[in-house]
Short mmCIF file of C-alpha atoms (C1' of nucleotides) in Angstrom, two decimals:
data_model
loop_
_atom_site.label_atom_id
_atom_site.label_comp_id
_atom_site.label_asym_id
_atom_site.label_seq_id
_atom_site.Cartn_x
_atom_site.Cartn_y
_atom_site.Cartn_z
CA MET A 236 1.44 -4.32 -2.74
CA PRO A 237 -0.41 -1.95 -4.97
CA GLU A 238 0.96 1.57 -4.92
CA LEU A 239 -0.19 4.47 -7.08
CA PRO A 240 1.02 3.07 -10.44
CA GLU A 241 -0.69 -0.27 -9.79
CA VAL A 242 -3.93 1.36 -8.70
CA GLU A 243 -3.86 3.57 -11.79
CA THR A 244 -3.31 0.48 -13.95
CA VAL A 245 -6.31 -1.17 -12.29
CA ARG A 246 -8.39 1.96 -12.85
CA ARG A 247 -7.60 2.00 -16.54
CA GLY A 248 -8.32 -1.71 -16.92
CA LEU A 249 -11.62 -1.43 -15.08
CA THR A 250 -12.62 1.60 -17.11
CA ARG A 251 -12.05 -0.34 -20.31
CA LEU A 252 -14.01 -3.36 -19.05
CA VAL A 253 -16.90 -2.14 -16.89
CA GLN A 254 -17.48 1.56 -17.47
CA GLY A 255 -21.12 1.80 -18.57
CA ALA A 256 -22.05 -1.57 -17.07
CA THR A 257 -25.00 -1.91 -14.71
CA ILE A 258 -25.09 -3.79 -11.41
CA ASP A 259 -27.78 -6.46 -11.18
CA HIS A 260 -26.98 -7.44 -7.61
CA VAL A 261 -24.01 -7.81 -5.25
CA ASP A 262 -22.87 -10.69 -3.05
CA VAL A 263 -20.63 -10.02 -0.05
CA TYR A 264 -18.86 -13.06 1.42
CA TYR A 265 -16.75 -11.22 3.97
CA ALA A 266 -18.89 -8.67 5.75
CA LYS A 267 -16.04 -6.69 7.36
CA MET A 268 -14.83 -5.69 3.92
CA VAL A 269 -17.71 -3.29 3.22
CA ARG A 270 -19.41 -0.27 4.80
CA PRO A 271 -22.15 0.50 5.58
CA ASP A 272 -23.01 -3.06 6.62
CA ALA A 273 -23.37 -5.70 3.93
CA GLU A 274 -27.16 -5.50 3.88
CA ILE A 275 -27.24 -1.76 3.12
CA PHE A 276 -24.21 -2.01 0.84
CA THR A 277 -25.77 -4.63 -1.41
CA ALA A 278 -29.22 -3.03 -1.39
CA ASP A 279 -27.86 0.40 -2.36
CA LEU A 280 -26.00 -0.91 -5.41
CA ILE A 281 -28.86 -2.74 -7.14
CA GLY A 282 -29.55 -1.24 -10.56
CA ARG A 283 -26.69 1.29 -10.45
CA LYS A 284 -24.69 2.08 -13.54
CA ILE A 285 -20.89 2.41 -13.30
CA GLU A 286 -20.49 5.82 -14.89
CA LYS A 287 -16.83 6.46 -14.25
CA ILE A 288 -13.87 5.22 -12.23
CA ASP A 289 -11.59 7.81 -10.66
CA ARG A 290 -8.47 7.53 -8.56
CA ARG A 291 -6.99 9.66 -5.81
CA GLY A 292 -3.72 8.47 -4.33
CA LYS A 293 -4.15 4.73 -3.84
CA TYR A 294 -7.93 4.97 -3.59
CA LEU A 295 -10.28 3.91 -6.38
CA LEU A 296 -13.55 5.82 -6.66
CA PHE A 297 -16.33 4.07 -8.53
CA ARG A 298 -18.86 6.70 -9.61
CA PHE A 299 -22.33 5.20 -9.79
CA SER A 300 -25.54 6.64 -11.15
CA GLY A 301 -27.72 8.36 -8.57
CA ASN A 302 -24.87 10.26 -6.91
CA LEU A 303 -23.32 7.23 -5.23
CA THR A 304 -19.56 6.62 -4.92
CA MET A 305 -17.79 3.46 -3.80
CA VAL A 306 -14.38 4.20 -2.37
CA SER A 307 -12.21 1.11 -2.66
CA HIS A 308 -8.75 0.62 -1.20
CA LEU A 309 -6.80 -2.49 -2.25
CA ARG A 310 -4.36 -2.26 0.69
CA MET A 311 -1.85 -5.08 0.36
CA GLU A 312 -3.24 -7.63 -2.04
CA GLY A 313 -6.66 -6.57 -3.27
CA LYS A 314 -7.42 -7.31 -6.92
CA TYR A 315 -10.35 -6.84 -9.23
CA ASP A 316 -11.12 -8.98 -12.22
CA VAL A 317 -14.00 -9.43 -14.62
CA GLN A 318 -15.21 -12.94 -15.41
CA PRO A 319 -18.18 -14.61 -17.06
CA GLU A 320 -20.62 -15.73 -14.38
CA GLU A 321 -20.02 -19.45 -15.06
CA SER A 322 -16.31 -19.09 -14.29
CA PRO A 323 -15.30 -20.87 -11.06
CA ILE A 324 -14.98 -18.65 -8.00
CA PRO A 325 -11.47 -18.56 -6.53
CA LYS A 326 -10.78 -19.10 -2.85
CA HIS A 327 -10.23 -15.50 -1.84
CA THR A 328 -13.10 -13.80 -3.65
CA HIS A 329 -14.97 -11.71 -1.08
CA VAL A 330 -17.28 -9.47 -3.10
CA ILE A 331 -19.02 -10.17 -6.42
CA PHE A 332 -20.75 -7.44 -8.41
CA HIS A 333 -23.10 -9.27 -10.74
CA LEU A 334 -23.54 -7.22 -13.92
CA THR A 335 -26.65 -7.28 -16.09
CA ASP A 336 -24.67 -8.62 -19.08
CA ASN A 337 -23.88 -11.94 -17.36
CA ARG A 338 -20.39 -10.88 -16.38
CA GLU A 339 -19.15 -10.45 -12.82
CA LEU A 340 -16.80 -7.88 -11.37
CA ARG A 341 -15.02 -9.76 -8.61
CA TYR A 342 -12.91 -8.53 -5.73
CA ASN A 343 -10.21 -10.92 -4.50
CA ASP A 344 -8.01 -10.31 -1.50
CA THR A 345 -5.90 -13.00 0.15
CA ARG A 346 -5.28 -11.09 3.33
CA LYS A 347 -8.68 -9.43 3.57
CA PHE A 348 -7.06 -6.04 4.23
CA GLY A 349 -8.90 -4.14 1.51
CA ARG A 350 -11.96 -2.03 2.28
CA MET A 351 -14.93 -0.67 0.31
CA ARG A 352 -17.02 2.21 1.45
CA LEU A 353 -20.24 3.51 -0.08
CA VAL A 354 -20.87 7.25 0.26
CA GLU A 355 -22.85 9.99 -1.40
CA THR A 356 -20.75 11.42 -4.23
CA GLY A 357 -18.98 14.57 -3.09
CA THR A 358 -18.89 13.63 0.58
CA GLU A 359 -15.98 11.16 0.33
CA ASP A 360 -13.42 13.67 1.60
CA VAL A 361 -15.44 14.11 4.78
CA GLU A 362 -16.65 10.53 5.20
CA LEU A 363 -13.12 9.19 4.75
CA PRO A 364 -10.79 11.60 6.58
CA SER A 365 -7.63 9.95 5.25
CA LEU A 366 -8.87 10.49 1.69
CA GLY A 367 -9.67 14.11 2.43
CA LYS A 368 -6.24 14.72 3.93
CA LEU A 369 -4.23 13.26 1.04
CA GLY A 370 -1.26 15.29 -0.12
CA PRO A 371 -0.69 16.28 -3.73
CA GLU A 372 -0.47 13.68 -6.49
CA PRO A 373 3.17 13.06 -7.50
CA THR A 374 3.08 14.88 -10.84
CA ALA A 375 5.05 17.88 -12.07
CA GLU A 376 1.95 20.08 -11.96
CA THR A 377 0.74 19.13 -8.48
CA LEU A 378 3.94 18.41 -6.55
CA THR A 379 5.82 21.69 -6.59
CA LEU A 380 9.27 22.34 -5.19
CA ALA A 381 7.84 25.18 -3.10
CA TYR A 382 5.39 22.76 -1.48
CA MET A 383 8.17 20.27 -0.75
CA GLN A 384 10.43 22.93 0.76
CA GLN A 385 7.61 24.04 3.00
CA THR A 386 6.43 20.61 4.20
CA PHE A 387 9.82 18.92 4.50
CA GLY A 388 11.28 21.98 6.23
CA LYS A 389 8.71 21.76 9.00
CA SER A 390 9.23 18.11 9.94
CA HIS A 391 11.94 16.41 12.00
CA LYS A 392 10.65 13.02 10.92
CA VAL A 393 13.15 10.87 9.04
CA VAL A 394 12.54 10.89 5.31
CA LYS A 395 11.46 7.28 4.84
CA PRO A 396 8.30 7.36 6.98
CA PHE A 397 7.79 10.97 5.89
CA LEU A 398 7.44 9.85 2.25
CA LEU A 399 5.15 6.99 3.25
CA ASP A 400 2.80 9.49 4.92
CA GLN A 401 -0.05 9.87 2.43
CA SER A 402 -0.97 13.28 3.80
CA ARG A 403 2.39 14.67 2.61
CA ILE A 404 2.48 13.16 -0.89
CA ALA A 405 -0.23 10.82 -2.14
CA GLY A 406 0.46 7.39 -3.57
CA LEU A 407 3.99 6.39 -2.56
CA GLY A 408 4.42 3.02 -0.87
CA ASN A 409 7.34 1.06 0.50
CA ILE A 410 8.75 -0.02 -2.86
CA TYR A 411 8.81 3.34 -4.58
CA VAL A 412 10.09 5.19 -1.52
CA ASP A 413 13.15 2.93 -1.38
CA GLU A 414 13.63 3.35 -5.13
CA VAL A 415 13.38 7.15 -5.22
CA LEU A 416 15.71 7.51 -2.22
CA TRP A 417 18.31 5.35 -3.97
CA LEU A 418 17.90 7.32 -7.21
CA SER A 419 18.29 10.55 -5.22
CA LYS A 420 21.26 9.25 -3.17
CA ILE A 421 19.47 10.11 0.07
CA ASN A 422 19.76 7.90 3.14
CA PRO A 423 16.33 6.79 4.41
CA LEU A 424 17.22 7.91 7.96
CA THR A 425 17.88 11.53 6.95
CA PRO A 426 15.60 13.94 8.83
CA ALA A 427 13.22 15.64 6.40
CA ASP A 428 14.16 19.14 7.57
CA THR A 429 17.88 18.61 6.92
CA LEU A 430 17.45 18.01 3.19
CA THR A 431 18.85 20.84 1.06
CA LYS A 432 16.92 22.58 -1.67
CA ASP A 433 19.04 20.73 -4.24
CA GLN A 434 18.28 17.39 -2.62
CA LEU A 435 14.56 18.17 -2.56
CA GLY A 436 14.71 19.15 -6.22
CA THR A 437 16.40 15.87 -7.11
CA LEU A 438 13.98 13.90 -4.96
CA ARG A 439 11.01 15.65 -6.56
CA GLN A 440 12.23 14.93 -10.09
CA ASN A 441 12.86 11.28 -9.25
CA ILE A 442 9.44 10.83 -7.62
CA ILE A 443 7.66 12.34 -10.61
CA ALA A 444 9.70 10.42 -13.19
CA GLU A 445 9.58 7.11 -11.33
CA ILE A 446 5.82 7.14 -10.85
CA ALA A 447 5.25 8.16 -14.48
CA MET A 448 7.56 5.40 -15.70
CA ALA A 449 5.91 2.81 -13.47
CA ILE A 450 2.46 3.76 -14.77
CA LYS A 451 3.78 3.39 -18.30
CA GLY A 452 5.07 -0.07 -17.37
CA HIS A 453 1.73 -1.07 -15.81
CA GLY A 454 3.06 -1.21 -12.27
CA THR A 455 5.21 -3.80 -10.61
CA THR A 456 4.53 -7.48 -10.08
CA VAL A 457 6.46 -7.61 -6.85
CA HIS A 458 4.84 -10.20 -4.60
CA THR A 459 1.42 -11.08 -5.96
CA PHE A 460 0.43 -8.04 -7.95
CA SER A 461 -0.81 -8.53 -11.47
CA THR A 462 -3.32 -6.43 -13.32
CA ALA A 463 -5.63 -9.30 -14.26
CA PHE A 464 -6.51 -7.35 -17.38
CA GLY A 465 -4.04 -8.96 -19.72
CA GLU A 466 -1.40 -6.39 -18.92
CA ALA A 467 1.25 -8.02 -16.81
CA GLY A 468 3.07 -5.40 -14.77
CA ASN A 469 6.72 -5.39 -15.73
CA PHE A 470 8.11 -2.63 -13.62
CA GLN A 471 9.94 -5.04 -11.33
CA ASN A 472 12.66 -5.11 -14.00
CA HIS A 473 13.40 -1.50 -13.14
CA LEU A 474 13.74 -1.92 -9.37
CA HIS A 475 17.25 -1.06 -8.19
CA VAL A 476 17.20 -1.69 -4.46
CA TYR A 477 13.85 -3.12 -3.38
CA GLY A 478 14.32 -6.86 -2.87
CA HIS A 479 17.98 -6.59 -3.88
CA GLU A 480 19.58 -6.93 -0.44
CA GLY A 481 22.95 -8.65 -0.58
CA GLU A 482 23.39 -7.80 -4.24
CA PRO A 483 25.89 -5.21 -5.52
CA CYS A 484 24.67 -1.64 -5.98
CA GLU A 485 24.31 -0.90 -9.70
CA ARG A 486 26.20 2.36 -9.30
CA CYS A 487 29.11 1.49 -7.02
CA GLY A 488 29.10 -2.26 -6.38
CA THR A 489 28.64 -1.94 -2.61
CA GLU A 490 26.32 -4.54 -1.12
CA ILE A 491 22.71 -3.34 -0.78
CA VAL A 492 21.56 -3.63 2.84
CA LYS A 493 18.11 -4.05 4.33
CA ILE A 494 17.23 -2.46 7.67
CA LYS A 495 14.05 -1.60 9.56
CA VAL A 496 12.96 2.01 9.58
CA ALA A 497 9.72 2.81 11.39
CA GLN A 498 8.81 -0.90 11.25
CA ARG A 499 9.22 -1.04 7.48
CA GLY A 500 11.73 -3.07 5.53
CA THR A 501 14.09 -0.52 3.98
CA HIS A 502 16.67 -1.14 1.24
CA PHE A 503 19.54 1.17 0.41
CA CYS A 504 23.19 1.43 -0.61
CA PRO A 505 25.36 2.45 2.37
CA HIS A 506 27.95 3.97 0.03
CA CYS A 507 25.73 6.00 -2.33
CA GLN A 508 23.32 6.87 0.48
CA PRO A 509 25.61 7.53 3.44
CA TYR A 510 24.14 7.70 6.94
CA PRO A 511 23.36 11.22 8.17
CA PRO A 512 25.19 12.42 11.34
CA GLU A 513 21.97 12.06 13.34
CA ALA A 514 21.75 8.35 12.59
CA LEU A 515 25.45 7.76 13.30
CA GLU A 516 25.07 9.36 16.73
CA GLU A 517 22.16 7.07 17.53
CA MET A 518 24.21 4.06 16.52
CA GLN A 519 26.96 5.16 18.95
CA ASP A 520 24.50 4.84 21.81
CA ASP A 521 23.99 1.10 21.25
"C1'" DA B 163 -1.26 17.68 18.09
"C1'" DC B 164 1.89 14.54 17.50
"C1'" DG B 165 4.59 10.22 17.55
"C1'" DA B 166 4.89 5.50 18.72
"C1'" DT B 167 2.65 1.11 18.88
"C1'" DA B 168 -0.80 -2.51 18.10
"C1'" DT B 169 -4.14 -4.42 14.97
"C1'" DC B 170 -5.98 -6.62 10.99
"C1'" DC B 171 -5.01 -11.22 7.83
"C1'" DT B 172 -2.90 -15.23 5.25
"C1'" DG B 173 0.84 -17.40 2.94
"C1'" DC B 174 5.45 -17.97 2.68
"C1'" DT B 175 9.99 -18.59 4.91
"C1'" DT B 176 12.83 -19.92 8.64
"C1'" DG B 177 14.42 -22.76 12.35
"C1'" DC B 178 14.43 -26.64 15.34
"C1'" DT C 38 9.44 -34.30 7.37
"C1'" DG C 39 6.57 -31.56 10.14
"C1'" DC C 40 5.14 -27.91 12.59
"C1'" DA C 41 5.40 -23.57 15.12
"C1'" DA C 42 7.04 -19.11 15.03
"C1'" DG C 43 8.30 -15.15 12.47
"C1'" DC C 44 7.66 -12.00 8.86
"C1'" DA C 45 5.47 -9.05 5.23
"C1'" DG C 46 2.83 -4.28 5.41
"C1'" DG C 47 -1.25 0.40 4.47
"C1'" DA C 48 -4.26 2.47 6.99
"C1'" DT C 49 -6.46 3.09 11.32
"C1'" DA C 50 -7.29 2.95 16.29
"C1'" DT C 51 -5.40 3.64 20.63
"C1'" DC C 52 -2.22 5.15 23.96
"C1'" DG C 53 0.90 8.42 26.09
#
DNA sequence: ACGATATCCTGCTTGC
DNA sequence: TGCAAGCAGGATATCG
Protein backbone atom coordinates (compact mmCIF):
# COMPACT_ATOMS: atom_id res chain seq x y z
CA MET A 1 0.00 0.00 0.00
CA PRO A 2 1.70 3.15 -1.11
CA GLU A 3 2.33 5.61 1.69
CA LEU A 4 4.21 8.89 1.43
CA PRO A 5 7.67 7.39 0.72
CA GLU A 6 6.28 5.19 -2.06
CA VAL A 7 4.34 8.04 -3.62
CA GLU A 8 7.44 10.24 -3.50
CA THR A 9 9.43 7.46 -5.17
CA VAL A 10 6.80 7.25 -7.90
CA ARG A 11 6.88 11.03 -8.32
CA ARG A 12 10.63 11.02 -8.81
CA GLY A 13 10.50 8.13 -11.26
CA LEU A 14 7.73 9.75 -13.28
CA THR A 15 9.55 13.07 -13.32
CA ARG A 16 12.61 11.38 -14.76
CA LEU A 17 10.59 9.53 -17.40
CA VAL A 18 7.72 11.75 -18.54
CA GLN A 19 8.34 15.33 -17.47
CA GLY A 20 8.24 17.33 -20.70
CA ALA A 21 6.29 14.67 -22.58
CA THR A 22 3.09 15.54 -24.44
CA ILE A 23 -0.19 13.62 -24.36
CA ASP A 24 -1.45 12.51 -27.77
CA HIS A 25 -4.64 10.95 -26.44
CA VAL A 26 -5.95 9.02 -23.44
CA ASP A 27 -7.88 5.75 -23.16
CA VAL A 28 -9.95 5.03 -20.06
CA TYR A 29 -11.00 1.40 -19.57
CA TYR A 30 -12.61 1.80 -16.16
CA ALA A 31 -14.79 4.88 -16.18
CA LYS A 32 -15.26 5.15 -12.39
CA MET A 33 -11.56 5.78 -12.00
CA VAL A 34 -11.64 9.30 -13.46
CA ARG A 35 -13.46 12.60 -12.95
CA PRO A 36 -15.01 14.49 -14.61
CA ASP A 37 -16.52 11.66 -16.66
CA ALA A 38 -14.28 9.75 -19.05
CA GLU A 39 -15.42 11.70 -22.09
CA ILE A 40 -14.46 15.09 -20.64
CA PHE A 41 -11.36 13.67 -18.98
CA THR A 42 -9.92 12.29 -22.20
CA ALA A 43 -10.92 15.31 -24.29
CA ASP A 44 -9.32 17.78 -21.86
CA LEU A 45 -5.95 16.03 -21.89
CA ILE A 46 -5.34 15.92 -25.65
CA GLY A 47 -2.22 17.86 -26.59
CA ARG A 48 -1.24 18.75 -23.00
CA LYS A 49 2.37 18.79 -21.94
CA ILE A 50 3.37 17.29 -18.58
CA GLU A 51 5.24 20.25 -17.14
CA LYS A 52 5.85 19.04 -13.62
CA ILE A 53 4.79 16.40 -11.13
CA ASP A 54 4.22 17.47 -7.54
CA ARG A 55 3.20 15.57 -4.44
CA ARG A 56 1.22 16.51 -1.36
CA GLY A 57 0.78 13.81 1.26
CA LYS A 58 -0.09 10.67 -0.71
CA TYR A 59 -1.51 12.63 -3.64
CA LEU A 60 0.31 13.03 -6.95
CA LEU A 61 -0.33 16.26 -8.84
CA PHE A 62 0.43 16.19 -12.54
CA ARG A 63 0.83 19.78 -13.74
CA PHE A 64 -0.20 20.10 -17.36
CA SER A 65 0.16 22.98 -19.75
CA GLY A 66 -2.84 25.28 -19.94
CA ASN A 67 -3.38 25.48 -16.18
CA LEU A 68 -4.68 21.93 -15.79
CA THR A 69 -3.83 19.62 -12.89
CA MET A 70 -4.55 15.91 -12.55
CA VAL A 71 -4.77 14.84 -8.94
CA SER A 72 -4.02 11.13 -8.69
CA HIS A 73 -4.33 8.96 -5.61
CA LEU A 74 -2.95 5.41 -5.79
CA ARG A 75 -4.93 4.21 -2.74
CA MET A 76 -4.02 0.58 -2.10
CA GLU A 77 -2.38 -0.79 -5.19
CA GLY A 78 -2.23 1.85 -7.91
CA LYS A 79 0.93 1.87 -10.02
CA TYR A 80 2.22 3.87 -12.95
CA ASP A 81 4.65 2.61 -15.52
CA VAL A 82 5.97 3.77 -18.85
CA GLN A 83 6.09 1.32 -21.75
CA PRO A 84 6.58 1.39 -25.51
CA GLU A 85 3.19 1.30 -27.21
CA GLU A 86 3.77 -2.19 -28.67
CA SER A 87 4.24 -3.68 -25.20
CA PRO A 88 1.38 -6.01 -24.19
CA ILE A 89 -1.26 -4.48 -21.93
CA PRO A 90 -1.52 -6.17 -18.53
CA LYS A 91 -4.82 -7.30 -17.07
CA HIS A 92 -5.35 -4.48 -14.60
CA THR A 93 -4.43 -1.49 -16.74
CA HIS A 94 -7.30 1.00 -16.50
CA VAL A 95 -5.97 4.23 -17.99
CA ILE A 96 -3.43 4.72 -20.78
CA PHE A 97 -1.91 8.11 -21.56
CA HIS A 98 -0.57 7.81 -25.09
CA LEU A 99 2.44 10.11 -25.48
CA THR A 100 3.50 11.70 -28.75
CA ASP A 101 6.86 9.87 -28.68
CA ASN A 102 5.25 6.42 -29.05
CA ARG A 103 5.50 5.64 -25.37
CA GLU A 104 2.56 5.11 -23.03
CA LEU A 105 2.12 6.15 -19.43
CA ARG A 106 -0.06 3.42 -17.98
CA TYR A 107 -2.03 3.25 -14.76
CA ASN A 108 -2.50 -0.22 -13.27
CA ASP A 109 -4.59 -0.98 -10.22
CA THR A 110 -5.67 -4.48 -9.23
CA ARG A 111 -8.35 -3.37 -6.82
CA LYS A 112 -9.54 -0.34 -8.78
CA PHE A 113 -9.41 1.82 -5.64
CA GLY A 114 -7.28 4.60 -7.13
CA ARG A 115 -8.84 7.81 -8.42
CA MET A 116 -7.82 10.57 -10.84
CA ARG A 117 -9.36 13.97 -10.86
CA LEU A 118 -8.84 16.76 -13.39
CA VAL A 119 -9.10 20.31 -12.04
CA GLU A 120 -7.96 23.80 -12.92
CA THR A 121 -4.52 24.33 -11.39
CA GLY A 122 -4.81 26.17 -8.10
CA THR A 123 -8.32 24.97 -7.32
CA GLU A 124 -7.33 21.47 -6.15
CA ASP A 125 -7.54 22.37 -2.46
CA VAL A 126 -11.16 23.41 -2.93
CA GLU A 127 -12.20 20.78 -5.47
CA LEU A 128 -10.74 18.00 -3.33
CA PRO A 129 -11.56 18.87 0.29
CA SER A 130 -9.42 16.07 1.71
CA LEU A 131 -6.41 17.44 -0.17
CA GLY A 132 -7.10 20.94 1.10
CA LYS A 133 -7.39 19.73 4.69
CA LEU A 134 -4.13 17.77 4.76
CA GLY A 135 -1.95 18.28 7.80
CA PRO A 136 1.73 19.21 7.61
CA GLU A 137 4.22 17.07 5.71
CA PRO A 138 6.29 14.92 8.10
CA THR A 139 9.55 16.86 7.84
CA ALA A 140 11.55 18.70 10.49
CA GLU A 141 10.61 22.07 9.00
CA THR A 142 6.88 21.49 8.64
CA LEU A 143 6.02 19.18 11.55
CA THR A 144 6.88 21.19 14.63
CA LEU A 145 6.69 20.04 18.22
CA ALA A 146 4.47 23.01 19.03
CA TYR A 147 1.99 21.88 16.37
CA MET A 148 2.00 18.32 17.73
CA GLN A 149 1.48 19.47 21.32
CA GLN A 150 -1.45 21.56 20.20
CA THR A 151 -3.20 18.98 18.00
CA PHE A 152 -2.53 15.89 20.10
CA GLY A 153 -3.49 17.74 23.28
CA LYS A 154 -6.94 18.50 21.93
CA SER A 155 -7.92 14.96 20.93
CA HIS A 156 -9.13 12.02 23.02
CA LYS A 157 -8.76 9.73 20.03
CA VAL A 158 -6.34 6.84 20.49
CA VAL A 159 -3.01 7.48 18.82
CA LYS A 160 -3.16 4.85 16.09
CA PRO A 161 -6.18 6.20 14.19
CA PHE A 162 -5.05 9.71 15.12
CA LEU A 163 -1.81 9.22 13.18
CA LEU A 164 -3.68 7.69 10.25
CA ASP A 165 -5.83 10.82 10.01
CA GLN A 166 -4.35 12.71 7.05
CA SER A 167 -5.70 16.03 8.32
CA ARG A 168 -3.41 15.78 11.38
CA ILE A 169 -0.18 14.73 9.65
CA ALA A 170 -0.02 14.05 5.92
CA GLY A 171 1.31 10.84 4.44
CA LEU A 172 1.40 8.22 7.20
CA GLY A 173 -0.30 4.90 6.50
CA ASN A 174 -0.81 1.69 8.41
CA ILE A 175 2.74 0.38 8.02
CA TYR A 176 4.63 3.47 9.11
CA VAL A 177 2.27 4.22 11.99
CA ASP A 178 2.95 0.80 13.50
CA GLU A 179 6.68 1.29 12.92
CA VAL A 180 6.96 4.75 14.47
CA LEU A 181 4.88 3.71 17.50
CA TRP A 182 7.21 0.76 18.09
CA LEU A 183 10.28 2.98 17.66
CA SER A 184 8.76 5.46 20.12
CA LYS A 185 7.67 2.74 22.60
CA ILE A 186 4.10 4.04 22.55
CA ASN A 187 1.12 1.68 22.71
CA PRO A 188 -1.25 2.19 19.75
CA LEU A 189 -4.23 2.44 22.13
CA THR A 190 -2.81 5.41 24.05
CA PRO A 191 -5.15 8.42 23.88
CA ALA A 192 -3.48 11.25 21.96
CA ASP A 193 -4.04 13.78 24.74
CA THR A 194 -2.29 11.64 27.37
CA LEU A 195 1.07 11.65 25.56
CA THR A 196 3.72 13.68 27.38
CA LYS A 197 5.82 16.36 25.75
CA ASP A 198 8.79 13.98 25.83
CA GLN A 199 6.77 11.24 24.14
CA LEU A 200 5.59 13.66 21.45
CA GLY A 201 9.18 14.78 20.90
CA THR A 202 10.32 11.19 20.47
CA LEU A 203 7.38 10.39 18.22
CA ARG A 204 8.07 13.46 16.09
CA GLN A 205 11.74 12.58 15.66
CA ASN A 206 10.89 9.00 14.72
CA ILE A 207 8.23 10.04 12.20
CA ILE A 208 10.61 12.47 10.50
CA ALA A 209 13.55 10.07 10.48
CA GLU A 210 11.52 7.03 9.41
CA ILE A 211 9.88 8.78 6.46
CA ALA A 212 13.20 10.27 5.34
CA MET A 213 14.89 6.87 5.57
CA ALA A 214 12.07 5.16 3.69
CA ILE A 215 12.27 7.72 0.88
CA LYS A 216 16.00 7.10 0.70
CA GLY A 217 15.29 3.37 0.43
CA HIS A 218 12.69 3.91 -2.31
CA GLY A 219 9.75 2.85 -0.17
CA THR A 220 8.68 -0.59 0.90
CA THR A 221 7.70 -3.55 -1.22
CA VAL A 222 5.25 -4.86 1.32
CA HIS A 223 2.42 -6.59 -0.54
CA THR A 224 2.56 -5.65 -4.20
CA PHE A 225 4.35 -2.33 -4.20
CA SER A 226 7.25 -1.86 -6.56
CA THR A 227 8.35 1.32 -8.22
CA ALA A 228 8.29 -0.04 -11.77
CA PHE A 229 11.11 2.37 -12.56
CA GLY A 230 13.99 0.00 -12.01
CA GLU A 231 14.25 0.97 -8.37
CA ALA A 232 12.98 -1.90 -6.29
CA GLY A 233 11.82 -0.63 -2.92
CA ASN A 234 13.89 -2.23 -0.20
CA PHE A 235 12.53 -0.64 2.90
CA GLN A 236 10.77 -3.82 4.00
CA ASN A 237 14.16 -4.91 5.38
CA HIS A 238 13.84 -2.15 7.95
CA LEU A 239 10.35 -3.02 9.22
CA HIS A 240 10.41 -4.00 12.88
CA VAL A 241 6.82 -4.88 13.72
CA TYR A 242 4.63 -4.67 10.61
CA GLY A 243 4.04 -8.23 9.40
CA HIS A 244 6.17 -9.61 12.24
CA GLU A 245 3.40 -10.96 14.47
CA GLY A 246 4.48 -14.04 16.41
CA GLU A 247 8.15 -13.16 16.03
CA PRO A 248 10.34 -11.93 18.91
CA CYS A 249 10.64 -8.18 19.43
CA GLU A 250 14.09 -7.02 18.32
CA ARG A 251 14.54 -5.07 21.54
CA CYS A 252 13.25 -7.40 24.24
CA GLY A 253 12.37 -10.76 22.67
CA THR A 254 8.69 -10.60 23.63
CA GLU A 255 6.36 -11.94 20.96
CA ILE A 256 4.98 -9.23 18.64
CA VAL A 257 1.16 -9.27 18.69
CA LYS A 258 -1.37 -8.18 16.11
CA ILE A 259 -4.70 -6.67 17.17
CA LYS A 260 -7.43 -4.60 15.54
CA VAL A 261 -7.54 -0.92 16.34
CA ALA A 262 -10.22 1.14 14.60
CA GLN A 263 -10.64 -1.70 12.07
CA ARG A 264 -6.95 -1.66 11.16
CA GLY A 265 -4.46 -4.45 11.67
CA THR A 266 -2.06 -3.16 14.33
CA HIS A 267 1.30 -4.66 15.31
CA PHE A 268 3.16 -3.89 18.52
CA CYS A 269 5.31 -5.28 21.33
CA PRO A 270 3.25 -5.65 24.53
CA HIS A 271 6.39 -5.32 26.66
CA CYS A 272 8.06 -2.28 25.03
CA GLN A 273 4.70 -0.65 24.33
CA PRO A 274 2.67 -1.40 27.45
CA TYR A 275 -1.09 -0.88 27.42
CA PRO A 276 -2.24 2.47 28.81
CA PRO A 277 -4.58 2.39 31.88
CA GLU A 278 -7.52 3.39 29.67
CA ALA A 279 -7.14 0.29 27.52
CA LEU A 280 -6.68 -2.01 30.52
CA GLU A 281 -9.94 -0.74 32.03
CA GLU A 282 -11.77 -1.47 28.80
CA MET A 283 -10.38 -4.99 28.76
CA GLN A 284 -11.73 -5.52 32.31
CA ASP A 285 -15.24 -4.91 31.02
CA ASP A 286 -15.14 -7.91 28.67
C1' DA B 1 -18.99 18.74 14.62
C1' DC B 2 -17.65 14.55 15.56
C1' DG B 3 -17.15 9.49 15.77
C1' DA B 4 -18.49 5.09 14.17
C1' DT B 5 -19.67 2.25 10.31
C1' DA B 6 -20.29 0.75 5.52
C1' DT B 7 -18.52 0.92 0.89
C1' DC B 8 -15.50 0.19 -2.91
C1' DC B 9 -12.53 -4.02 -5.26
C1' DT B 10 -9.71 -8.30 -6.21
C1' DG B 11 -6.48 -11.75 -4.86
C1' DC B 12 -4.82 -14.37 -1.40
C1' DT B 13 -5.53 -17.23 2.76
C1' DT B 14 -8.25 -20.06 5.64
C1' DG B 15 -11.45 -23.64 6.78
C1' DC B 16 -14.55 -27.34 5.90
C1' DT C 1 -9.15 -31.03 -4.31
C1' DG C 2 -12.48 -27.53 -4.53
C1' DC C 3 -15.00 -23.87 -3.23
C1' DA C 4 -17.00 -20.40 -0.18
C1' DA C 5 -16.07 -17.24 3.24
C1' DG C 6 -12.97 -14.11 5.34
C1' DC C 7 -9.53 -10.71 5.16
C1' DA C 8 -6.58 -6.76 3.60
C1' DG C 9 -7.26 -1.35 3.71
C1' DG C 10 -7.33 4.76 2.25
C1' DA C 11 -10.53 7.75 1.52
C1' DT C 12 -15.27 8.93 1.35
C1' DA C 13 -20.25 8.75 2.15
C1' DT C 14 -23.70 8.08 5.40
C1' DC C 15 -25.73 7.62 9.77
C1' DG C 16 -26.52 8.86 14.55
